[in-house]
Amino acid sequence: MKHRPGSNKAAEKSLVILISGRGSNMRALLEADLPCRVAAVISNKADAPGLEVARQHGIATRVVAHRDYPDRESFDAALAATIDACQPDIVALAGFMRILTPRFVEHYHGRLVNIHPSLLPAYGGLDTHARAIKDGVKIHGCTVHFVTADLDHGPIIIQAAVPVLWRDTPATLAERVLRQEHRIYPQAVRWLCMDSLVLDGEGKVYLNRVEQPGFALVAPALE
Ligand code: GRF
């Protein structure tokens, strides 16, 4: 069975972005001139710096503070109610630091996406850059994927790879990866807006375009 994410409307789609912190990926989405309406930015933290950035862009903001709820289920229910009031076609997690319940994730099947700072399925979870450096990998990166109940393991939409350099610290590597996050997240959301993605029944994502240039990143570089 094929499912086209977010294809329930012919008109311009609408996007809700969830954040918890500084919101640099959110900013990249807001400044990418995407063919959609950003209905709201929602944070689970009232003091998330990204909220002010959203307001400066004229975007409505909401706070659903997880601390106000006794458990994950009730928080997720309140969050879903706030999101659904905006009637979004696409929900983008952009540094949203809460684990979501299977029920919540299922409710947004095919329209909930996340950006993760590693080349999934490697390095799910936290401290991805430090773990990559510790393992001595030479290539690291970032991934945009659909969110499923399996944390950091949903269908992959797009990835970007960067070299891990000899003197990298987690901070320098994070900076190099983040620059790529800001490129691939808007691209993934743009594809969703344009119904360019097909999510198949086996959990794989295809871009409905045949031509795909290919080249290799070799790190360290060949001499
Ligand atoms: C990014 O590295 C993203 O991949 C991860 O959390 C970080 C959020 O950064 N999920 P920002 O708030 O978008 O600047």
mmCIF file of C-alpha atoms and ligand atoms in Angstrom:
data_model
loop_
_atom_site.group_PDB
_atom_site.id
_atom_site.type_symbol
_atom_site.label_atom_id
_atom_site.label_comp_id
_atom_site.label_asym_id
_atom_site.label_seq_id
_atom_site.Cartn_x
_atom_site.Cartn_y
_atom_site.Cartn_z
ATOM 1 C CA MET A 1 0.000 0.000 0.000
ATOM 2 C CA LYS A 2 1.317 3.407 -0.868
ATOM 3 C CA HIS A 3 0.817 6.443 1.234
ATOM 4 C CA ARG A 4 1.545 9.967 0.093
ATOM 5 C CA PRO A 5 2.367 12.027 3.155
ATOM 6 C CA GLY A 6 0.205 15.089 3.580
ATOM 7 C CA SER A 7 -1.666 14.720 0.282
ATOM 8 C CA ASN A 8 -5.081 15.447 1.778
ATOM 9 C CA LYS A 9 -5.227 18.978 0.452
ATOM 10 C CA ALA A 10 -4.700 20.436 -2.979
ATOM 11 C CA ALA A 11 -4.203 23.940 -1.583
ATOM 12 C CA GLU A 12 -1.102 25.313 0.102
ATOM 13 C CA LYS A 13 -0.105 23.103 2.992
ATOM 14 C CA SER A 14 0.372 24.247 6.526
ATOM 15 C CA LEU A 15 3.261 23.498 8.845
ATOM 16 C CA VAL A 16 3.634 23.408 12.620
ATOM 17 C CA ILE A 17 7.156 23.386 14.079
ATOM 18 C CA LEU A 18 7.936 22.005 17.543
ATOM 19 C CA ILE A 19 11.022 23.238 19.392
ATOM 20 C CA SER A 20 12.614 23.052 22.827
ATOM 21 C CA GLY A 21 15.643 25.305 22.491
ATOM 22 C CA ARG A 22 17.530 27.772 20.326
ATOM 23 C CA GLY A 23 15.627 26.843 17.179
ATOM 24 C CA SER A 24 18.287 27.228 14.505
ATOM 25 C CA ASN A 25 16.637 24.516 12.394
ATOM 26 C CA MET A 26 13.299 26.236 12.898
ATOM 27 C CA ARG A 27 14.897 29.450 11.677
ATOM 28 C CA ALA A 28 16.248 27.642 8.618
ATOM 29 C CA LEU A 29 12.717 26.440 7.862
ATOM 30 C CA LEU A 30 11.214 29.898 8.392
ATOM 31 C CA GLU A 31 13.793 31.536 6.134
ATOM 32 C CA ALA A 32 13.678 28.963 3.332
ATOM 33 C CA ASP A 33 10.684 30.505 1.601
ATOM 34 C CA LEU A 34 8.866 27.169 1.679
ATOM 35 C CA PRO A 35 5.648 26.759 -0.298
ATOM 36 C CA CYS A 36 3.541 26.407 2.858
ATOM 37 C CA ARG A 37 2.003 28.465 5.617
ATOM 38 C CA VAL A 38 3.685 28.193 9.020
ATOM 39 C CA ALA A 39 0.655 27.987 11.311
ATOM 40 C CA ALA A 40 2.554 27.996 14.605
ATOM 41 C CA VAL A 41 5.731 27.248 16.499
ATOM 42 C CA ILE A 42 5.078 25.281 19.678
ATOM 43 C CA SER A 43 7.550 24.735 22.509
ATOM 44 C CA ASN A 44 7.460 22.552 25.602
ATOM 45 C CA LYS A 45 9.591 25.199 27.320
ATOM 46 C CA ALA A 46 8.397 28.765 27.871
ATOM 47 C CA ASP A 47 11.987 30.047 27.862
ATOM 48 C CA ALA A 48 13.083 28.416 24.592
ATOM 49 C CA PRO A 49 15.070 31.138 22.756
ATOM 50 C CA GLY A 50 13.602 29.959 19.454
ATOM 51 C CA LEU A 51 10.175 31.290 20.464
ATOM 52 C CA GLU A 52 11.416 34.869 20.210
ATOM 53 C CA VAL A 53 12.938 34.132 16.798
ATOM 54 C CA ALA A 54 9.582 32.787 15.648
ATOM 55 C CA ARG A 55 7.801 35.904 16.904
ATOM 56 C CA GLN A 56 10.298 38.106 15.065
ATOM 57 C CA HIS A 57 9.282 36.230 11.917
ATOM 58 C CA GLY A 58 5.639 37.009 12.655
ATOM 59 C CA ILE A 59 4.774 33.414 13.485
ATOM 60 C CA ALA A 60 2.230 32.560 16.186
ATOM 61 C CA THR A 61 3.782 30.783 19.157
ATOM 62 C CA ARG A 62 2.329 28.461 21.789
ATOM 63 C CA VAL A 63 3.782 26.825 24.883
ATOM 64 C CA VAL A 64 2.655 23.430 26.140
ATOM 65 C CA ALA A 65 4.900 22.944 29.166
ATOM 66 C CA HIS A 66 5.575 19.277 29.844
ATOM 67 C CA ARG A 67 6.092 20.087 33.521
ATOM 68 C CA ASP A 68 2.427 21.007 33.814
ATOM 69 C CA TYR A 69 1.372 17.424 33.073
ATOM 70 C CA PRO A 70 1.677 14.376 35.342
ATOM 71 C CA ASP A 71 2.728 11.912 32.641
ATOM 72 C CA ARG A 72 3.720 11.537 29.005
ATOM 73 C CA GLU A 73 0.228 10.532 27.915
ATOM 74 C CA SER A 74 -1.456 13.654 29.267
ATOM 75 C CA PHE A 75 1.301 15.920 27.938
ATOM 76 C CA ASP A 76 1.090 14.350 24.496
ATOM 77 C CA ALA A 77 -2.706 14.670 24.501
ATOM 78 C CA ALA A 78 -2.465 18.394 25.311
ATOM 79 C CA LEU A 79 0.276 18.856 22.722
ATOM 80 C CA ALA A 80 -1.778 17.070 20.054
ATOM 81 C CA ALA A 81 -4.815 19.221 20.871
ATOM 82 C CA THR A 82 -2.713 22.379 20.433
ATOM 83 C CA ILE A 83 -1.216 21.119 17.189
ATOM 84 C CA ASP A 84 -4.547 19.936 15.789
ATOM 85 C CA ALA A 85 -6.150 23.305 16.471
ATOM 86 C CA CYS A 86 -3.747 24.584 13.770
ATOM 87 C CA GLN A 87 -4.818 21.846 11.330
ATOM 88 C CA PRO A 88 -1.313 21.263 9.975
ATOM 89 C CA ASP A 89 -0.465 18.993 7.061
ATOM 90 C CA ILE A 90 3.116 18.673 8.274
ATOM 91 C CA VAL A 91 4.553 18.694 11.801
ATOM 92 C CA ALA A 92 8.314 19.249 12.009
ATOM 93 C CA LEU A 93 10.308 18.496 15.160
ATOM 94 C CA ALA A 94 13.235 20.909 15.280
ATOM 95 C CA GLY A 95 15.250 20.187 18.400
ATOM 96 C CA PHE A 96 12.128 19.074 20.252
ATOM 97 C CA MET A 97 13.571 17.223 23.229
ATOM 98 C CA ARG A 98 10.662 15.053 24.379
ATOM 99 C CA ILE A 99 10.107 11.400 23.621
ATOM 100 C CA LEU A 100 6.659 11.075 22.109
ATOM 101 C CA THR A 101 4.197 8.284 22.897
ATOM 102 C CA PRO A 102 3.325 5.699 20.203
ATOM 103 C CA ARG A 103 -0.243 6.981 20.226
ATOM 104 C CA PHE A 104 0.893 10.533 19.424
ATOM 105 C CA VAL A 105 3.273 9.343 16.712
ATOM 106 C CA GLU A 106 0.605 7.156 15.102
ATOM 107 C CA HIS A 107 -1.831 10.079 15.037
ATOM 108 C CA TYR A 108 0.621 11.983 12.785
ATOM 109 C CA HIS A 109 1.672 9.031 10.647
ATOM 110 C CA GLY A 110 3.272 10.208 7.417
ATOM 111 C CA ARG A 111 3.284 13.884 8.361
ATOM 112 C CA LEU A 112 5.582 14.032 11.411
ATOM 113 C CA VAL A 113 9.276 14.547 10.639
ATOM 114 C CA ASN A 114 12.425 15.045 12.671
ATOM 115 C CA ILE A 115 16.015 16.141 12.140
ATOM 116 C CA HIS A 116 18.656 14.073 13.900
ATOM 117 C CA PRO A 117 22.378 14.907 14.137
ATOM 118 C CA SER A 118 23.815 11.627 12.863
ATOM 119 C CA LEU A 119 23.721 9.356 9.857
ATOM 120 C CA LEU A 120 20.929 7.103 11.105
ATOM 121 C CA PRO A 121 20.638 4.259 11.911
ATOM 122 C CA ALA A 122 24.057 4.980 13.463
ATOM 123 C CA TYR A 123 24.066 7.036 16.638
ATOM 124 C CA GLY A 124 20.445 7.382 17.573
ATOM 125 C CA GLY A 125 19.866 9.133 20.902
ATOM 126 C CA LEU A 126 22.024 11.817 22.501
ATOM 127 C CA ASP A 127 25.679 12.924 22.326
ATOM 128 C CA THR A 128 25.968 11.798 18.729
ATOM 129 C CA HIS A 129 29.044 13.876 17.872
ATOM 130 C CA ALA A 130 31.073 12.773 20.902
ATOM 131 C CA ARG A 131 30.183 9.137 20.221
ATOM 132 C CA ALA A 132 31.173 9.411 16.559
ATOM 133 C CA ILE A 133 34.540 10.964 17.487
ATOM 134 C CA LYS A 134 35.133 8.307 20.137
ATOM 135 C CA ASP A 135 34.504 5.556 17.595
ATOM 136 C CA GLY A 136 36.943 7.142 15.148
ATOM 137 C CA VAL A 137 34.463 7.217 12.264
ATOM 138 C CA LYS A 138 35.627 9.323 9.346
ATOM 139 C CA ILE A 139 32.199 10.311 8.058
ATOM 140 C CA HIS A 140 29.330 11.621 10.162
ATOM 141 C CA GLY A 141 26.266 13.704 9.334
ATOM 142 C CA CYS A 142 22.583 14.306 9.800
ATOM 143 C CA THR A 143 19.254 12.770 8.833
ATOM 144 C CA VAL A 144 15.690 13.929 8.274
ATOM 145 C CA HIS A 145 13.244 11.094 8.843
ATOM 146 C CA PHE A 146 9.601 10.374 9.442
ATOM 147 C CA VAL A 147 8.923 9.812 13.121
ATOM 148 C CA THR A 148 7.734 6.397 14.246
ATOM 149 C CA ALA A 149 7.375 4.843 17.675
ATOM 150 C CA ASP A 150 10.877 3.384 17.206
ATOM 151 C CA LEU A 151 12.982 6.314 18.474
ATOM 152 C CA ASP A 152 15.277 7.781 15.773
ATOM 153 C CA HIS A 153 14.535 4.888 13.412
ATOM 154 C CA GLY A 154 11.705 6.093 11.199
ATOM 155 C CA PRO A 155 11.838 6.072 7.384
ATOM 156 C CA ILE A 156 14.753 8.178 6.143
ATOM 157 C CA ILE A 157 13.991 11.086 3.796
ATOM 158 C CA ILE A 158 17.384 12.748 3.273
ATOM 159 C CA GLN A 159 20.860 12.640 4.778
ATOM 160 C CA ALA A 160 23.978 14.793 4.527
ATOM 161 C CA ALA A 161 27.477 13.532 5.261
ATOM 162 C CA VAL A 162 30.474 15.498 6.482
ATOM 163 C CA PRO A 163 34.047 14.444 7.142
ATOM 164 C CA VAL A 164 35.213 14.005 10.720
ATOM 165 C CA LEU A 165 38.518 15.861 10.907
ATOM 166 C CA TRP A 166 41.571 14.890 12.922
ATOM 167 C CA ARG A 167 41.310 17.693 15.455
ATOM 168 C CA ASP A 168 37.517 17.730 15.737
ATOM 169 C CA THR A 169 35.881 18.197 19.101
ATOM 170 C CA PRO A 170 32.175 17.482 19.598
ATOM 171 C CA ALA A 171 31.621 21.252 19.232
ATOM 172 C CA THR A 172 33.472 21.686 15.929
ATOM 173 C CA LEU A 173 31.862 18.576 14.492
ATOM 174 C CA ALA A 174 28.420 19.733 15.672
ATOM 175 C CA GLU A 175 28.946 23.039 13.890
ATOM 176 C CA ARG A 176 29.868 21.307 10.612
ATOM 177 C CA VAL A 177 26.869 18.978 10.870
ATOM 178 C CA LEU A 178 24.496 21.803 11.830
ATOM 179 C CA ARG A 179 25.342 23.709 8.648
ATOM 180 C CA GLN A 180 24.130 20.683 6.708
ATOM 181 C CA GLU A 181 21.029 20.303 8.903
ATOM 182 C CA HIS A 182 20.039 23.790 7.840
ATOM 183 C CA ARG A 183 20.260 22.699 4.188
ATOM 184 C CA ILE A 184 18.537 19.329 4.290
ATOM 185 C CA TYR A 185 15.627 20.102 6.621
ATOM 186 C CA PRO A 186 14.128 22.807 4.378
ATOM 187 C CA GLN A 187 14.636 20.500 1.390
ATOM 188 C CA ALA A 188 12.768 17.642 3.092
ATOM 189 C CA VAL A 189 9.887 19.885 4.121
ATOM 190 C CA ARG A 190 9.777 21.382 0.633
ATOM 191 C CA TRP A 191 9.389 17.885 -0.824
ATOM 192 C CA LEU A 192 6.568 17.207 1.645
ATOM 193 C CA CYS A 193 4.864 20.453 0.697
ATOM 194 C CA MET A 194 5.046 19.475 -2.966
ATOM 195 C CA ASP A 195 3.925 15.850 -2.468
ATOM 196 C CA SER A 196 7.247 14.729 -3.926
ATOM 197 C CA LEU A 197 7.772 11.904 -1.449
ATOM 198 C CA VAL A 198 6.319 8.425 -1.405
ATOM 199 C CA LEU A 199 6.390 6.482 1.863
ATOM 200 C CA ASP A 200 5.868 2.835 1.005
ATOM 201 C CA GLY A 201 4.311 0.112 3.142
ATOM 202 C CA GLU A 202 7.751 -1.216 4.080
ATOM 203 C CA GLY A 203 8.799 2.060 5.632
ATOM 204 C CA LYS A 204 11.030 3.300 2.820
ATOM 205 C CA VAL A 205 10.830 6.766 1.318
ATOM 206 C CA TYR A 206 11.220 7.465 -2.381
ATOM 207 C CA LEU A 207 11.558 10.761 -4.168
ATOM 208 C CA ASN A 208 9.264 10.654 -7.163
ATOM 209 C CA ARG A 209 11.974 11.945 -9.457
ATOM 210 C CA VAL A 210 14.202 9.688 -11.526
ATOM 211 C CA GLU A 211 17.358 11.732 -12.020
ATOM 212 C CA GLN A 212 19.656 11.540 -8.995
ATOM 213 C CA PRO A 213 23.227 12.760 -9.279
ATOM 214 C CA GLY A 214 25.660 10.662 -7.263
ATOM 215 C CA PHE A 215 29.172 11.272 -6.037
ATOM 216 C CA ALA A 216 31.328 9.975 -3.204
ATOM 217 C CA LEU A 217 32.540 11.722 -0.066
ATOM 218 C CA VAL A 218 35.913 10.200 0.826
ATOM 219 C CA ALA A 219 37.380 11.146 4.193
ATOM 220 C CA PRO A 220 40.244 11.705 4.691
ATOM 221 C CA ALA A 221 40.422 12.888 1.103
ATOM 222 C CA LEU A 222 42.349 10.871 -1.467
ATOM 223 C CA GLU A 223 45.697 12.378 -2.452
HETATM 224 C C1 GRF B 1 19.935 19.824 16.209
HETATM 225 O O1 GRF B 1 21.255 19.357 16.193
HETATM 226 C C2 GRF B 1 18.990 18.747 15.790
HETATM 227 O O2 GRF B 1 19.544 17.849 14.881
HETATM 228 C C3 GRF B 1 18.714 18.025 17.088
HETATM 229 O O3 GRF B 1 18.686 19.022 18.065
HETATM 230 C C4 GRF B 1 19.457 20.144 17.621
HETATM 231 C C5 GRF B 1 18.541 21.316 17.661
HETATM 232 O O4 GRF B 1 19.187 22.509 17.329
HETATM 233 N N1 GRF B 1 17.489 17.270 17.007
HETATM 234 P P1 GRF B 1 18.342 23.800 16.988
HETATM 235 O O5 GRF B 1 17.436 24.071 18.185
HETATM 236 O O6 GRF B 1 17.570 23.526 15.754
HETATM 237 O O7 GRF B 1 19.363 24.868 16.814
#
